[in-house]
Amino acid sequence: AAVFQPFKQVIGGHTRQQGGTGLGLAISRELARQMGGDIALVSRPGHGSTFTLWLPSTSDGTAETGAERSTRARRHAPDHRVQGLAEIGQRLREDVEQILDAIVTRIRADPSFARTAAQSQAALEDHMLSFLTNMVQSLVIVDTTGAMDNDLMQDGQRIRSFVAERHGVQRARQGWTEDMLLEEYHYIQEELEGRLRHMGIRDADETTLALEIFSRMIGVAVAASLHGFREQSVTQPPAIRTTGAGAA
């Protein structure tokens, strides 16, 4: 994956004898993906490297015209097919507010969340927009860096954990239960999975990988949220439990 990054240097310093990747491969792969295809690489040390450029044909095997391929590759065209984790992340980034709206709508419609009926849209959304945006951006980072363990991903995890912990604190203040908090994250996972399933992703393995990444991030977020929730519940019981005749 590293060779498709712009200006990737294998050897650092002023005395290096080999150059970097430049921009050629990065631009070529982006152009191929915009046309619904990709560039793949197989490399064996001491034997050589094989780069394969593929572009899709029509279902009956006949070649597409340039106009047909251009139409199909347009992001919002009916026949557009998503290719690669980066494009999945970019598409989800465009839909993140709709995903959040769907989650809040489900919360309002669920009888087990009846105590939240009077809460405002802003209160129900809390800081989940930032959390969701960070999650989908992680797919772009994984695709462009070729790794799950790098500085960008670690920083993103710290941000998500902080937001998730504060989210748990806020939900405790709002009078939520732990079951409600867990159900909210269940809704998040279901909405993300639903969007992925309807994106027309060419490679099923990319869908599986994206879902695995989301599942891992949500698992960490749930643990952080529960920690914040429980700490807040111990130090300051929620206002919803202290109202009424006996509150004084």
XYZ file of C-alpha atoms in Angstrom:
248
model
C 0.000 0.000 0.000
C 2.878 2.397 0.723
C 3.989 2.687 -2.893
C 0.663 4.281 -3.810
C 1.219 7.105 -1.322
C 2.515 10.406 -2.746
C 6.240 10.973 -2.243
C 6.664 7.926 0.011
C 10.320 7.523 1.027
C 11.602 4.053 1.876
C 14.935 5.369 3.117
C 15.203 8.716 4.885
C 18.068 11.165 5.178
C 20.162 13.132 2.729
C 22.381 10.189 1.808
C 19.668 7.892 0.464
C 20.449 6.284 -2.885
C 16.870 5.504 -3.926
C 14.159 8.002 -4.760
C 10.614 8.042 -3.459
C 7.378 7.092 -5.158
C 6.610 10.584 -6.442
C 3.058 11.229 -7.614
C 2.657 8.911 -10.607
C 1.269 5.839 -8.861
C -0.964 7.852 -6.539
C -2.508 9.762 -9.455
C -2.829 6.640 -11.614
C -4.653 4.709 -8.915
C -7.000 7.630 -8.219
C -7.829 7.943 -11.922
C -8.437 4.198 -12.186
C -10.769 4.237 -9.180
C -12.682 7.202 -10.547
C -13.396 5.061 -13.603
C -14.629 2.190 -11.432
C -11.412 0.170 -11.659
C -8.177 -0.085 -9.707
C -4.450 -0.719 -9.878
C -3.154 -3.774 -8.022
C 0.426 -4.724 -7.179
C 2.103 -8.056 -6.511
C 5.778 -7.871 -5.577
C 8.414 -10.429 -4.550
C 11.870 -9.327 -3.397
C 14.490 -10.453 -5.870
C 11.925 -11.460 -8.480
C 10.205 -8.243 -9.498
C 6.863 -6.506 -9.346
C 3.700 -6.782 -11.406
C 1.279 -3.860 -11.612
C -2.165 -4.653 -12.995
C -4.543 -1.963 -14.243
C -8.110 -3.151 -14.652
C -11.128 -1.259 -15.882
C -14.622 -2.761 -15.901
C -16.486 -3.817 -18.987
C -20.234 -4.187 -19.296
C -21.942 -7.283 -17.863
C -22.036 -9.026 -21.249
C -18.280 -8.646 -21.678
C -18.363 -5.946 -24.351
C -16.215 -2.868 -23.879
C -17.815 0.306 -22.575
C -17.604 3.529 -24.463
C -15.849 6.425 -22.782
C -19.182 8.155 -22.209
C -20.719 5.048 -20.619
C -17.786 4.568 -18.289
C -17.807 8.228 -17.322
C -21.511 8.098 -16.479
C -21.154 4.939 -14.397
C -18.159 6.303 -12.529
C -19.945 9.460 -11.425
C -20.428 9.266 -7.698
C -24.188 9.815 -7.720
C -25.019 7.932 -10.909
C -27.358 4.942 -10.414
C -24.752 2.482 -11.702
C -21.832 3.873 -9.717
C -19.858 1.202 -7.862
C -17.679 2.092 -4.902
C -14.097 0.822 -4.944
C -11.711 0.809 -2.002
C -11.863 1.782 1.675
C -10.937 5.395 0.923
C -13.936 5.887 -1.352
C -16.189 4.114 1.153
C -15.008 6.547 3.825
C -15.479 9.542 1.536
C -19.024 8.467 0.635
C -19.943 7.871 4.275
C -18.484 11.260 5.180
C -21.048 12.859 2.875
C -23.859 10.918 4.571
C -22.779 11.260 8.191
C -25.448 13.829 9.117
C -28.152 11.618 7.583
C -26.799 8.668 9.562
C -26.989 10.728 12.765
C -30.544 11.828 11.939
C -31.538 8.183 11.447
C -30.056 7.240 14.829
C -31.889 10.048 16.643
C -35.136 9.150 14.846
C -34.832 5.560 16.049
C -34.155 6.754 19.605
C -37.292 8.919 19.573
C -39.395 6.066 18.177
C -38.171 3.429 20.637
C -40.494 3.054 23.677
C -37.526 2.124 25.868
C -36.231 5.677 25.321
C -39.525 7.288 26.421
C -37.789 9.340 29.107
C -35.834 11.179 26.389
C -38.977 12.420 24.603
C -38.658 15.942 25.991
C -34.958 16.278 25.168
C -33.922 18.561 22.332
C -32.372 17.424 19.072
C -29.027 18.895 20.156
C -29.166 17.029 23.466
C -29.895 13.725 21.756
C -27.178 14.252 19.153
C -24.661 15.328 21.814
C -21.199 15.089 20.147
C -21.958 12.026 18.063
C -21.456 13.915 14.791
C -17.768 14.346 15.636
C -17.552 10.706 16.674
C -19.129 9.401 13.466
C -17.024 11.669 11.252
C -13.864 10.464 12.965
C -14.924 6.845 12.447
C -15.575 7.101 8.720
C -12.395 9.123 8.198
C -10.478 6.176 9.642
C -11.354 4.141 6.537
C -9.636 6.764 4.386
C -6.579 6.663 6.649
C -6.349 2.858 6.551
C -6.599 2.828 2.765
C -4.057 5.568 2.145
C -1.516 4.401 4.751
C -2.069 0.668 4.329
C -2.017 0.065 8.091
C -4.251 0.046 11.148
C -1.407 0.963 13.492
C 0.050 4.373 12.711
C 0.155 7.826 14.276
C -2.982 9.041 12.497
C -5.012 6.028 13.609
C -3.718 6.213 17.168
C -4.572 9.898 17.396
C -8.012 9.189 15.963
C -8.554 6.484 18.583
C -7.635 8.872 21.383
C -10.097 11.440 20.047
C -12.886 8.859 19.726
C -12.246 7.527 23.223
C -12.346 11.020 24.701
C -15.586 11.892 22.889
C -17.124 8.531 23.838
C -16.231 8.943 27.509
C -17.707 12.447 27.642
C -20.744 11.102 25.801
C -21.236 8.551 28.563
C -20.954 11.306 31.175
C -23.558 13.371 29.330
C -25.968 10.448 28.990
C -25.715 9.810 32.744
C -26.510 13.463 33.414
C -29.520 13.187 31.097
C -30.925 10.285 33.093
C -30.187 7.509 30.626
C -29.643 3.924 31.746
C -26.721 1.741 30.735
C -29.072 -0.333 28.579
C -30.138 2.804 26.700
C -26.508 3.774 26.139
C -25.664 0.316 24.800
C -28.719 0.357 22.533
C -27.621 3.722 21.119
C -24.287 2.233 20.053
C -26.180 -0.729 18.606
C -28.143 1.729 16.476
C -24.905 3.389 15.374
C -23.483 0.070 14.210
C -26.693 -0.925 12.427
C -26.999 2.397 10.591
C -23.382 2.275 9.430
C -23.795 -1.323 8.274
C -27.017 -0.444 6.451
C -25.310 2.383 4.575
C -22.439 0.114 3.602
C -24.773 -2.587 2.305
C -26.502 -0.133 -0.036
C -23.437 1.611 -1.461
C -22.808 -0.732 -4.369
C -19.352 -1.753 -3.164
C -17.639 -3.836 -5.824
C -15.545 -6.037 -3.531
C -17.379 -7.871 -0.733
C -14.080 -8.130 1.137
C -13.955 -4.329 1.374
C -17.402 -4.333 3.002
C -16.317 -7.000 5.461
C -13.125 -5.126 6.312
C -14.975 -1.820 6.807
C -17.487 -3.512 9.105
C -14.679 -5.134 11.101
C -12.961 -1.769 11.517
C -16.210 -0.137 12.646
C -16.979 -2.993 15.033
C -13.553 -2.688 16.630
C -13.856 1.089 17.038
C -17.380 0.864 18.456
C -16.259 -1.781 20.957
C -13.557 0.547 22.282
C -16.018 3.465 22.325
C -18.601 1.480 24.300
C -16.030 0.665 26.970
C -15.034 4.348 27.222
C -18.668 5.493 27.338
C -19.555 3.026 30.072
C -16.565 4.165 32.104
C -17.654 7.807 31.858
C -21.289 6.872 32.531
C -20.480 4.918 35.694
C -18.072 7.523 37.035
C -20.704 10.235 36.572
C -23.455 8.101 38.108
C -21.360 7.617 41.253
C -20.274 11.233 41.695
C -23.508 12.973 40.644
C -26.838 11.135 40.232
C -28.743 12.368 37.149
C -31.259 15.148 37.577
C -34.096 12.999 36.245
C -33.806 10.814 39.323
C -33.876 13.685 41.813
C -36.998 15.512 40.632
C -40.427 15.147 42.190
C -41.983 15.604 45.604
C -39.074 14.162 47.525
C -36.379 16.104 45.724
C -36.140 18.811 48.375
